[in-house]
């Protein structure tokens, strides 16, 4: 439905978005995720028509809309700052885009408030200034939906809300996406939001799309160390490449107790530089119980609710690692600061990756 082709945005010598290409399917919940300053909001504003690209084009259902102004596009943008009219009531804010098109509200306000889980009788006549942050965000969403967009663009709309409210609105947004069958394009720096809400995921860094796919695909098969670390807490081990074939690589690292072969392809993929394993794919025990492990000294055991983060130091000065295991397992093993142990993991949980990041 929505396609970006070689999309680029320059500010003088600064390249904010660099030759981005992607396709977003109709009715999907697509998320553009990346660190602060990576270009994701600039990209969203070009899709909305609020910024003109330096080069490239934007297509909607095969029609070039690159030069179409925002009001001529079937899109609506929800801002992080809400951008509500403070002197108006909730109903007046929602009616504004309807009346701007010379239409009569005709029950639209009530229907839209119900869609964003606000009781029309309680909220329609309230001044916007009397609302909480979460209520303002719901009204901003209802006002954007009043434009009846084919594509709803959301620029980190939950970032300023508390954690519990963020979780609630994440669920409601995914339900609304399914209910309306409207294409959602969501921008965030939150890994959790991206994984929970998305059908399609685009990881962006330094203005470029690094990887695209389903959340599960990207989490399970990151293309490089930037994506692996961004998509989840991970331990990173620098490695030496001993031998490489078309579909495998033999590596040397002291955690491997000699060299070891791992699948690695295709043939034109850059040489690997790191061995990566996620915190929650490791265990820490006094004795080595798996094929891959490294001796460590326990530095800290931090309670994280149902799990604990076990911080450990390796045998070399610059080696610091983390394992996330259940509190029951910590109690069972009896790990305490200063204990000698092994950080270890299943070989199948190992990611062998090239370097990445800006």
XYZ file of C-alpha atoms in Angstrom:
358
model
C 0.000 0.000 0.000
C 2.677 2.499 1.054
C 6.075 2.479 -0.614
C 9.242 4.529 -0.112
C 11.832 4.405 -2.899
C 15.346 5.789 -2.377
C 13.967 8.323 0.081
C 16.564 10.843 1.235
C 16.523 13.979 3.383
C 19.466 16.350 3.723
C 19.893 19.397 5.931
C 22.923 21.072 4.418
C 25.776 18.607 4.836
C 23.796 16.501 7.329
C 22.008 13.467 5.897
C 19.056 12.684 8.183
C 17.530 9.925 6.007
C 19.653 8.059 3.487
C 18.170 6.193 0.522
C 15.468 4.424 2.520
C 13.352 1.814 0.751
C 10.428 -0.135 2.174
C 6.894 -1.335 1.500
C 4.132 -1.379 4.108
C 1.166 -3.663 3.621
C -2.419 -2.419 3.795
C -4.019 -2.829 7.229
C -0.750 -3.747 8.943
C 0.797 -2.312 12.079
C 4.279 -1.282 10.925
C 6.825 0.094 13.364
C 9.942 2.099 12.571
C 12.262 1.597 15.538
C 15.692 3.004 16.292
C 17.716 5.090 18.754
C 17.144 8.799 19.317
C 18.385 10.925 16.430
C 18.468 8.082 13.895
C 16.075 9.774 11.437
C 12.833 7.904 12.166
C 10.715 11.012 12.935
C 12.101 12.774 9.861
C 11.052 9.756 7.808
C 7.546 9.826 9.282
C 7.138 13.536 8.533
C 8.072 12.937 4.917
C 5.406 10.223 4.722
C 2.906 12.730 6.153
C 3.931 15.466 3.722
C 5.180 17.863 6.422
C 8.728 17.560 5.053
C 9.789 17.368 1.413
C 12.423 14.729 0.605
C 15.680 15.809 -0.989
C 15.420 12.818 -3.307
C 13.353 9.678 -3.827
C 9.618 9.180 -3.953
C 6.638 8.048 -1.902
C 3.903 5.948 -3.499
C 0.439 5.084 -2.275
C -1.280 2.234 -4.115
C 1.141 2.809 -6.995
C 0.459 6.562 -7.219
C 3.318 9.008 -6.621
C 2.342 11.328 -3.733
C 5.834 12.707 -3.060
C 4.833 16.300 -3.796
C 1.281 16.138 -2.440
C 0.636 18.465 0.538
C -0.484 16.888 3.840
C -4.147 17.806 3.335
C -4.187 15.987 -0.015
C -2.891 12.730 1.461
C -5.064 10.048 3.101
C -2.839 10.207 6.171
C -3.141 11.634 9.665
C -0.281 12.246 12.088
C -0.469 11.792 15.881
C 2.253 13.756 17.663
C 3.999 12.955 20.927
C 3.037 16.427 22.208
C -0.687 15.813 21.410
C -1.062 19.284 19.735
C -4.631 19.733 20.976
C -6.339 23.129 20.996
C -6.238 24.087 24.708
C -9.112 26.612 24.472
C -11.517 23.990 23.082
C -13.468 21.163 24.668
C -12.827 17.521 23.810
C -15.762 17.499 21.374
C -14.647 20.733 19.701
C -11.154 19.322 19.148
C -12.576 16.243 17.471
C -15.112 18.228 15.439
C -12.438 20.545 14.056
C -11.154 18.265 11.234
C -14.720 17.213 10.409
C -15.995 20.775 10.036
C -12.818 21.809 8.189
C -14.047 19.522 5.388
C -17.479 21.207 5.462
C -19.065 18.120 6.974
C -21.485 17.757 9.870
C -20.292 15.738 12.889
C -23.546 13.693 13.014
C -22.559 11.490 15.945
C -18.906 11.231 14.917
C -17.644 12.587 18.246
C -19.449 9.949 20.279
C -18.317 7.142 17.975
C -14.678 8.286 17.967
C -14.546 8.719 21.738
C -15.918 5.201 22.162
C -13.262 3.898 19.764
C -10.499 5.381 21.947
C -12.146 4.042 25.131
C -13.482 7.348 26.512
C -17.096 7.719 27.688
C -18.703 10.438 25.507
C -21.107 11.497 28.255
C -18.239 12.061 30.667
C -15.624 13.572 28.362
C -17.205 15.275 25.326
C -17.826 18.618 27.047
C -14.707 18.651 29.207
C -12.072 21.337 28.580
C -8.885 19.753 27.279
C -6.988 21.458 30.110
C -8.856 19.267 32.635
C -7.589 16.004 31.131
C -4.754 13.761 32.249
C -1.879 12.940 29.906
C -3.386 9.613 28.914
C -6.798 11.170 28.266
C -5.226 13.898 26.107
C -3.468 11.266 24.059
C -6.736 9.418 23.485
C -8.403 12.655 22.354
C -5.476 13.383 20.011
C -5.912 9.908 18.560
C -9.673 10.418 18.144
C -9.073 13.752 16.387
C -6.622 12.092 13.976
C -9.143 9.344 13.241
C -11.771 12.020 12.507
C -9.902 12.681 9.251
C -10.839 9.111 8.253
C -7.282 8.376 7.129
C -6.197 5.309 5.211
C -2.871 5.534 7.064
C -2.424 6.643 10.668
C 1.092 7.890 11.416
C 2.101 7.853 15.087
C 5.222 9.702 16.245
C 6.126 8.219 19.657
C 2.672 9.146 21.029
C 3.138 7.172 24.266
C 6.647 8.359 25.166
C 5.555 10.907 27.782
C 3.146 8.566 29.586
C 3.910 6.424 32.623
C 4.818 2.771 32.125
C 1.475 1.265 33.218
C -0.504 3.602 30.938
C 1.883 2.932 28.055
C 1.210 -0.804 28.369
C -2.549 -0.236 28.401
C -2.505 2.042 25.357
C -0.194 -0.319 23.465
C -2.828 -3.046 23.756
C -5.613 -0.659 22.797
C -3.758 0.599 19.721
C -3.247 -2.943 18.413
C -6.937 -3.667 19.020
C -7.903 -0.457 17.220
C -5.659 -1.328 14.267
C -7.465 -4.652 13.883
C -10.895 -3.108 14.476
C -10.522 -0.321 11.888
C -8.379 -2.227 9.370
C -6.434 1.025 8.969
C -2.711 0.953 8.249
C -0.718 2.135 11.279
C 2.863 3.378 10.933
C 4.350 3.818 14.393
C 7.682 5.406 15.301
C 9.389 4.557 18.577
C 12.754 4.042 20.260
C 11.147 1.493 22.608
C 12.071 -2.110 21.906
C 9.148 -3.347 23.998
C 6.589 -1.297 22.051
C 8.045 -2.485 18.743
C 7.900 -6.165 19.699
C 4.438 -6.056 21.273
C 2.571 -4.024 18.687
C 4.008 -4.694 15.244
C 3.275 -6.911 12.256
C 6.161 -5.385 10.291
C 9.297 -3.942 11.808
C 11.926 -1.656 10.298
C 15.101 -1.100 12.333
C 16.742 2.193 11.413
C 20.097 3.666 12.403
C 21.961 6.697 11.134
C 19.229 7.386 8.595
C 19.236 3.929 6.984
C 17.060 0.839 7.343
C 19.362 -1.840 8.775
C 16.881 -4.717 8.897
C 13.223 -5.381 8.134
C 10.891 -8.274 8.905
C 8.521 -9.546 11.568
C 9.448 -8.800 15.208
C 10.196 -12.495 15.752
C 12.444 -12.699 12.674
C 14.456 -9.670 13.691
C 14.735 -10.710 17.338
C 15.769 -14.266 16.492
C 18.011 -13.483 13.498
C 19.631 -10.036 13.861
C 21.823 -9.058 10.907
C 24.585 -7.439 12.966
C 25.637 -6.484 16.478
C 23.770 -3.162 16.390
C 20.439 -4.899 15.802
C 21.253 -7.691 18.281
C 22.034 -5.265 21.085
C 19.226 -2.877 20.232
C 16.636 -5.641 20.092
C 17.587 -7.100 23.444
C 20.242 -7.071 26.155
C 23.165 -9.152 24.959
C 26.711 -10.177 25.794
C 29.155 -9.465 22.983
C 32.414 -11.384 22.540
C 35.037 -10.225 20.000
C 36.221 -13.238 17.957
C 38.918 -14.236 15.489
C 37.948 -15.875 12.205
C 40.101 -18.936 11.639
C 38.453 -20.304 8.514
C 35.432 -19.470 6.393
C 33.466 -21.418 3.796
C 30.357 -20.463 1.812
C 27.955 -21.363 4.621
C 30.028 -21.745 7.805
C 32.812 -20.146 9.783
C 35.350 -21.527 12.244
C 36.022 -19.172 15.147
C 38.521 -18.807 17.935
C 37.617 -17.466 21.374
C 38.650 -18.628 24.821
C 34.985 -19.345 25.734
C 34.987 -21.958 22.979
C 37.982 -23.868 24.396
C 39.667 -23.873 21.022
C 38.070 -23.344 17.647
C 34.457 -24.105 16.824
C 32.388 -24.068 13.637
C 29.081 -22.195 13.312
C 26.671 -21.810 10.396
C 27.302 -18.505 8.612
C 26.134 -17.377 5.201
C 25.636 -16.312 2.511
C 29.097 -16.190 0.964
C 28.977 -12.430 0.319
C 28.072 -11.605 3.923
C 30.788 -9.555 5.700
C 33.181 -11.536 7.875
C 31.896 -11.986 11.432
C 33.501 -9.964 14.190
C 31.492 -10.920 17.258
C 29.840 -13.808 19.025
C 26.605 -12.593 20.661
C 24.370 -14.280 23.223
C 21.380 -12.672 24.925
C 21.328 -12.243 28.683
C 18.272 -14.481 29.104
C 19.821 -17.245 26.975
C 22.642 -17.736 29.490
C 22.900 -19.348 32.924
C 25.453 -18.978 35.703
C 26.372 -22.042 37.767
C 29.386 -23.088 39.861
C 30.232 -25.912 37.432
C 30.356 -25.969 33.644
C 27.230 -27.827 32.442
C 27.006 -26.869 28.757
C 29.286 -26.991 25.719
C 30.137 -23.287 25.796
C 31.099 -21.428 28.943
C 33.519 -18.942 30.393
C 34.847 -18.668 33.967
C 33.577 -15.566 35.768
C 33.459 -13.953 39.188
C 30.050 -12.779 40.423
C 30.046 -8.993 40.893
C 26.362 -8.264 41.610
C 23.019 -10.034 41.841
C 20.232 -7.541 41.118
C 16.555 -8.306 41.754
C 14.385 -7.562 38.685
C 11.070 -8.933 39.927
C 10.671 -12.566 38.898
C 14.209 -12.661 37.533
C 17.635 -11.525 38.628
C 20.425 -9.893 36.668
C 23.697 -11.587 37.558
C 26.577 -9.258 36.723
C 29.937 -11.007 36.379
C 33.539 -10.229 35.503
C 35.606 -12.436 33.202
C 39.210 -13.461 33.672
C 40.383 -10.423 31.695
C 40.109 -6.821 32.847
C 37.744 -5.668 30.090
C 35.318 -8.606 30.324
C 31.977 -7.819 31.945
C 28.932 -10.019 31.344
C 25.300 -10.321 32.429
C 22.992 -13.304 32.803
C 19.246 -13.023 33.453
C 17.897 -16.037 35.331
C 14.944 -16.765 37.596
C 15.061 -15.761 41.255
C 14.295 -19.359 42.183
C 17.387 -20.495 40.274
C 19.536 -17.878 42.027
C 18.286 -19.104 45.423
C 18.763 -22.731 44.423
C 22.366 -22.158 43.337
C 23.073 -19.699 46.157
C 24.947 -17.129 44.056
C 26.526 -14.295 46.001
C 29.028 -11.543 45.231
C 32.577 -12.832 44.844
C 31.634 -16.419 43.929
C 33.542 -18.198 41.162
C 31.226 -19.592 38.510
C 30.702 -20.176 34.775
C 28.661 -18.051 32.382
C 27.377 -20.637 29.903
C 24.836 -21.210 27.147
C 23.559 -23.605 24.510
C 25.481 -23.389 21.202
C 22.173 -23.002 19.350
C 21.572 -19.719 21.210
C 24.754 -18.246 19.775
C 24.619 -15.461 17.194
C 27.697 -15.018 15.013
C 27.517 -11.519 13.555
C 29.378 -8.805 11.692
C 29.850 -5.448 13.399
C 27.179 -2.777 13.057
C 26.022 0.640 14.163
C 27.067 4.159 13.397
